[in-house]
Tab-separated table of C-alpha atoms in Angstrom:
chain	number	residue	atom	x	y	z
A	1	UNK	CA	-12.955	-104.266	-59.259
A	2	UNK	CA	-15.123	-101.169	-59.030
A	3	UNK	CA	-17.843	-99.928	-56.677
A	4	UNK	CA	-19.639	-96.650	-57.328
A	5	UNK	CA	-21.687	-95.824	-54.237
A	6	UNK	CA	-24.139	-93.004	-53.593
A	7	UNK	CA	-24.655	-92.350	-49.883
A	8	UNK	CA	-27.743	-90.273	-49.110
A	9	UNK	CA	-29.626	-89.017	-46.099
A	10	UNK	CA	-30.190	-85.925	-44.027
A	11	UNK	CA	-27.841	-84.051	-41.734
A	12	UNK	CA	-27.287	-85.694	-38.370
A	13	UNK	CA	-27.895	-89.281	-39.528
A	14	UNK	CA	-24.232	-90.223	-39.827
A	15	UNK	CA	-24.060	-90.711	-43.589
A	16	UNK	CA	-20.629	-89.110	-43.832
A	17	UNK	CA	-19.365	-91.420	-41.063
A	18	UNK	CA	-20.240	-94.331	-43.361
A	19	UNK	CA	-18.260	-92.702	-46.181
A	20	UNK	CA	-15.280	-92.186	-43.858
A	21	UNK	CA	-15.299	-95.807	-42.671
A	22	UNK	CA	-15.572	-97.173	-46.216
A	23	UNK	CA	-12.801	-94.828	-47.358
A	24	UNK	CA	-10.572	-95.982	-44.510
A	25	UNK	CA	-11.276	-99.648	-45.317
A	26	UNK	CA	-10.567	-99.054	-49.023
A	27	UNK	CA	-7.232	-97.350	-48.327
A	28	UNK	CA	-6.211	-100.150	-45.985
A	29	UNK	CA	-6.951	-102.598	-48.834
A	30	UNK	CA	-4.815	-100.575	-51.245
A	31	UNK	CA	-7.766	-99.485	-53.402
A	32	UNK	CA	-8.098	-96.196	-55.241
A	33	UNK	CA	-10.723	-93.877	-53.850
A	34	UNK	CA	-12.502	-90.670	-54.887
A	35	UNK	CA	-15.214	-88.932	-52.915
A	36	UNK	CA	-17.439	-85.913	-53.474
A	37	UNK	CA	-19.858	-84.613	-50.838
A	38	UNK	CA	-22.862	-82.305	-50.843
A	39	UNK	CA	-24.119	-80.884	-47.555
A	40	UNK	CA	-27.563	-79.348	-47.932
A	41	UNK	CA	-28.214	-76.519	-45.504
A	42	UNK	CA	-25.106	-77.661	-43.552
A	43	UNK	CA	-27.267	-78.506	-40.586
A	44	UNK	CA	-29.321	-81.232	-38.996
A	45	UNK	CA	-32.189	-82.111	-41.323
A	46	UNK	CA	-30.616	-80.827	-44.553
A	47	UNK	CA	-29.875	-83.073	-47.550
A	48	UNK	CA	-26.519	-84.855	-47.318
A	49	UNK	CA	-25.140	-86.863	-50.219
A	50	UNK	CA	-21.774	-88.360	-51.047
A	51	UNK	CA	-20.417	-90.001	-54.201
A	52	UNK	CA	-17.894	-92.642	-53.161
A	53	UNK	CA	-15.916	-94.407	-55.881
A	54	UNK	CA	-13.676	-97.364	-55.056
A	55	UNK	CA	-11.556	-99.202	-57.617
A	56	UNK	CA	-8.526	-101.397	-58.078
A	57	UNK	CA	-7.563	-99.042	-60.961
A	58	UNK	CA	-7.054	-95.258	-60.969
A	59	UNK	CA	-10.287	-93.218	-60.998
A	60	UNK	CA	-10.538	-90.154	-63.213
A	61	UNK	CA	-13.631	-88.444	-61.783
A	62	UNK	CA	-15.084	-88.151	-58.296
A	63	UNK	CA	-18.674	-87.940	-59.613
A	64	UNK	CA	-20.807	-90.934	-60.548
A	65	UNK	CA	-22.535	-90.532	-63.931
A	66	UNK	CA	-26.280	-91.030	-64.364
A	67	UNK	CA	-27.126	-94.719	-64.678
A	68	UNK	CA	-23.698	-95.890	-63.474
A	69	UNK	CA	-24.110	-96.316	-59.709
A	70	UNK	CA	-23.639	-99.790	-58.266
A	71	UNK	CA	-25.263	-98.965	-54.960
A	72	UNK	CA	-27.550	-96.366	-53.388
A	73	UNK	CA	-27.238	-96.378	-49.603
A	74	UNK	CA	-29.717	-94.264	-47.664
A	75	UNK	CA	-30.967	-93.729	-44.122
A	76	UNK	CA	-33.930	-91.790	-45.513
A	77	UNK	CA	-36.195	-93.500	-48.083
A	78	UNK	CA	-37.134	-90.391	-50.073
A	79	UNK	CA	-33.442	-89.514	-50.397
A	80	UNK	CA	-32.867	-92.982	-51.905
A	81	UNK	CA	-35.639	-92.219	-54.393
A	82	UNK	CA	-34.072	-88.847	-55.247
A	83	UNK	CA	-30.880	-90.525	-56.513
A	84	UNK	CA	-32.557	-93.387	-58.387
A	85	UNK	CA	-31.553	-91.950	-61.810
A	86	UNK	CA	-27.908	-92.629	-60.875
A	87	UNK	CA	-28.453	-96.358	-60.313
A	88	UNK	CA	-27.315	-98.850	-62.962
A	89	UNK	CA	-29.817	-101.449	-64.169
A	90	UNK	CA	-28.095	-104.116	-62.043
A	91	UNK	CA	-27.458	-101.839	-59.066
A	92	UNK	CA	-28.761	-102.248	-55.527
A	93	UNK	CA	-30.662	-99.929	-53.207
A	94	UNK	CA	-30.196	-100.361	-49.457
A	95	UNK	CA	-32.455	-98.072	-47.442
A	96	UNK	CA	-34.071	-97.472	-44.111
A	97	UNK	CA	-37.882	-97.566	-44.183
A	98	UNK	CA	-38.324	-94.903	-41.496
A	99	UNK	CA	-38.842	-91.452	-43.021
A	100	UNK	CA	-37.307	-88.254	-41.696
A	101	UNK	CA	-40.195	-85.934	-42.490
A	102	UNK	CA	-38.596	-82.524	-42.954
A	103	UNK	CA	-40.821	-81.057	-45.675
A	104	UNK	CA	-44.533	-80.360	-45.969
A	105	UNK	CA	-46.442	-82.831	-48.150
A	106	UNK	CA	-43.926	-85.618	-47.641
A	107	UNK	CA	-45.053	-88.477	-49.935
A	108	UNK	CA	-46.746	-91.574	-48.529
A	109	UNK	CA	-44.242	-94.300	-47.637
A	110	UNK	CA	-46.219	-96.794	-49.692
A	111	UNK	CA	-45.698	-94.638	-52.798
A	112	UNK	CA	-41.975	-94.217	-52.107
A	113	UNK	CA	-41.486	-97.965	-51.633
A	114	UNK	CA	-43.459	-98.774	-54.795
A	115	UNK	CA	-41.175	-96.482	-56.792
A	116	UNK	CA	-38.015	-97.895	-55.200
A	117	UNK	CA	-39.128	-101.492	-55.762
A	118	UNK	CA	-39.506	-100.803	-59.483
A	119	UNK	CA	-35.689	-100.642	-59.598
A	120	UNK	CA	-35.578	-104.349	-58.779
A	121	UNK	CA	-32.762	-104.919	-56.277
A	122	UNK	CA	-33.905	-103.414	-52.982
A	123	UNK	CA	-33.043	-104.149	-49.359
A	124	UNK	CA	-35.328	-102.069	-47.147
A	125	UNK	CA	-36.090	-102.453	-43.453
A	126	UNK	CA	-36.465	-100.457	-40.232
A	127	UNK	CA	-32.822	-99.855	-39.363
A	128	UNK	CA	-33.643	-97.833	-36.282
A	129	UNK	CA	-35.491	-100.791	-34.776
A	130	UNK	CA	-32.536	-103.112	-35.426
A	131	UNK	CA	-30.160	-100.527	-33.933
A	132	UNK	CA	-32.264	-100.250	-30.765
A	133	UNK	CA	-32.311	-104.043	-30.392
A	134	UNK	CA	-28.536	-104.503	-30.493
A	135	UNK	CA	-26.784	-101.238	-29.673
A	136	UNK	CA	-28.771	-98.018	-29.438
A	137	UNK	CA	-30.848	-95.732	-31.667
A	138	UNK	CA	-27.852	-93.606	-32.695
A	139	UNK	CA	-26.199	-96.565	-34.405
A	140	UNK	CA	-28.744	-96.988	-37.214
A	141	UNK	CA	-26.083	-95.727	-39.645
A	142	UNK	CA	-23.902	-98.709	-38.685
A	143	UNK	CA	-26.865	-101.036	-39.308
A	144	UNK	CA	-27.104	-99.441	-42.764
A	145	UNK	CA	-23.363	-99.902	-43.286
A	146	UNK	CA	-23.663	-103.582	-42.395
A	147	UNK	CA	-26.608	-104.087	-44.756
A	148	UNK	CA	-24.898	-102.405	-47.707
A	149	UNK	CA	-21.559	-104.142	-47.077
A	150	UNK	CA	-22.848	-107.260	-48.863
A	151	UNK	CA	-22.897	-105.335	-52.147
A	152	UNK	CA	-19.506	-103.595	-52.096
A	153	UNK	CA	-16.939	-105.304	-54.305
A	154	UNK	CA	-13.366	-105.316	-53.063
A	155	UNK	CA	-14.073	-104.837	-49.351
A	156	UNK	CA	-14.372	-107.769	-46.996
A	157	UNK	CA	-16.358	-107.716	-43.758
A	158	UNK	CA	-13.145	-107.587	-41.721
A	159	UNK	CA	-11.872	-104.589	-43.762
A	160	UNK	CA	-14.930	-102.580	-42.797
A	161	UNK	CA	-14.770	-103.701	-39.172
A	162	UNK	CA	-11.161	-102.478	-39.077
A	163	UNK	CA	-12.390	-99.142	-40.470
A	164	UNK	CA	-15.010	-98.932	-37.699
A	165	UNK	CA	-12.326	-99.590	-35.080
A	166	UNK	CA	-10.049	-96.921	-36.561
A	167	UNK	CA	-12.764	-94.252	-36.850
A	168	UNK	CA	-14.400	-94.814	-33.444
A	169	UNK	CA	-11.329	-95.999	-31.494
A	170	UNK	CA	-10.700	-92.634	-29.859
A	171	UNK	CA	-14.223	-92.778	-28.337
A	172	UNK	CA	-13.414	-95.924	-26.383
A	173	UNK	CA	-13.955	-99.665	-26.638
A	174	UNK	CA	-17.611	-99.514	-25.559
A	175	UNK	CA	-18.501	-97.273	-28.517
A	176	UNK	CA	-16.442	-99.417	-30.893
A	177	UNK	CA	-18.185	-102.617	-29.763
A	178	UNK	CA	-21.615	-100.989	-29.964
A	179	UNK	CA	-20.970	-99.909	-33.553
A	180	UNK	CA	-19.604	-103.335	-34.485
A	181	UNK	CA	-22.737	-105.004	-33.078
A	182	UNK	CA	-24.945	-102.688	-35.140
A	183	UNK	CA	-22.834	-103.319	-38.264
A	184	UNK	CA	-23.073	-107.101	-37.839
A	185	UNK	CA	-26.821	-106.987	-37.169
A	186	UNK	CA	-27.417	-104.974	-40.348
A	187	UNK	CA	-25.297	-107.392	-42.360
A	188	UNK	CA	-27.222	-110.383	-40.995
A	189	UNK	CA	-30.573	-108.752	-41.744
A	190	UNK	CA	-29.533	-108.067	-45.339
A	191	UNK	CA	-28.361	-111.677	-45.694
A	192	UNK	CA	-31.753	-112.880	-44.462
A	193	UNK	CA	-33.595	-110.628	-46.931
A	194	UNK	CA	-31.475	-111.494	-49.968
A	195	UNK	CA	-30.312	-115.035	-49.231
A	196	UNK	CA	-26.707	-113.910	-49.816
A	197	UNK	CA	-23.923	-115.173	-47.611
């Protein structure tokens, strides 16, 4: 089993929390794991990207080669587009449809979605809206985690939920339950979009 995942977004969205939870879940499952992170501007609004490689066999490199990614996971649609060259022909893109406009001349969302849809396997929806419905606006990253969890080989739903409990446990049961609700809602939305179970 192998899953090469590119996590992308901007600072403050909680992308690295997703990487931490998936890493925790993978280690609990006895999988090999390599991760490389890039923090643009090291502040809120800067580019944040992580290569996360999970495998049942040893992994030699922490970087995902061009055209080899199984999954692009993004809370910012233009950031998903930025890493499209890394996606394999059978790979999936899971992205939020709400832009974080942090540059002048940000492209039209229609253009971004057209380019993303050319890749073929895309799950895109307003994750902030789903988060507000079930937990709170700050949990949109957990909605994203739930949506992308359908496409990660080697990790079961309960593995990731255990990771959420471990990472957020020190913040109290209310925070844990809120994040679990957001995770489950994102997973259900992705199932509805793709017909996967």
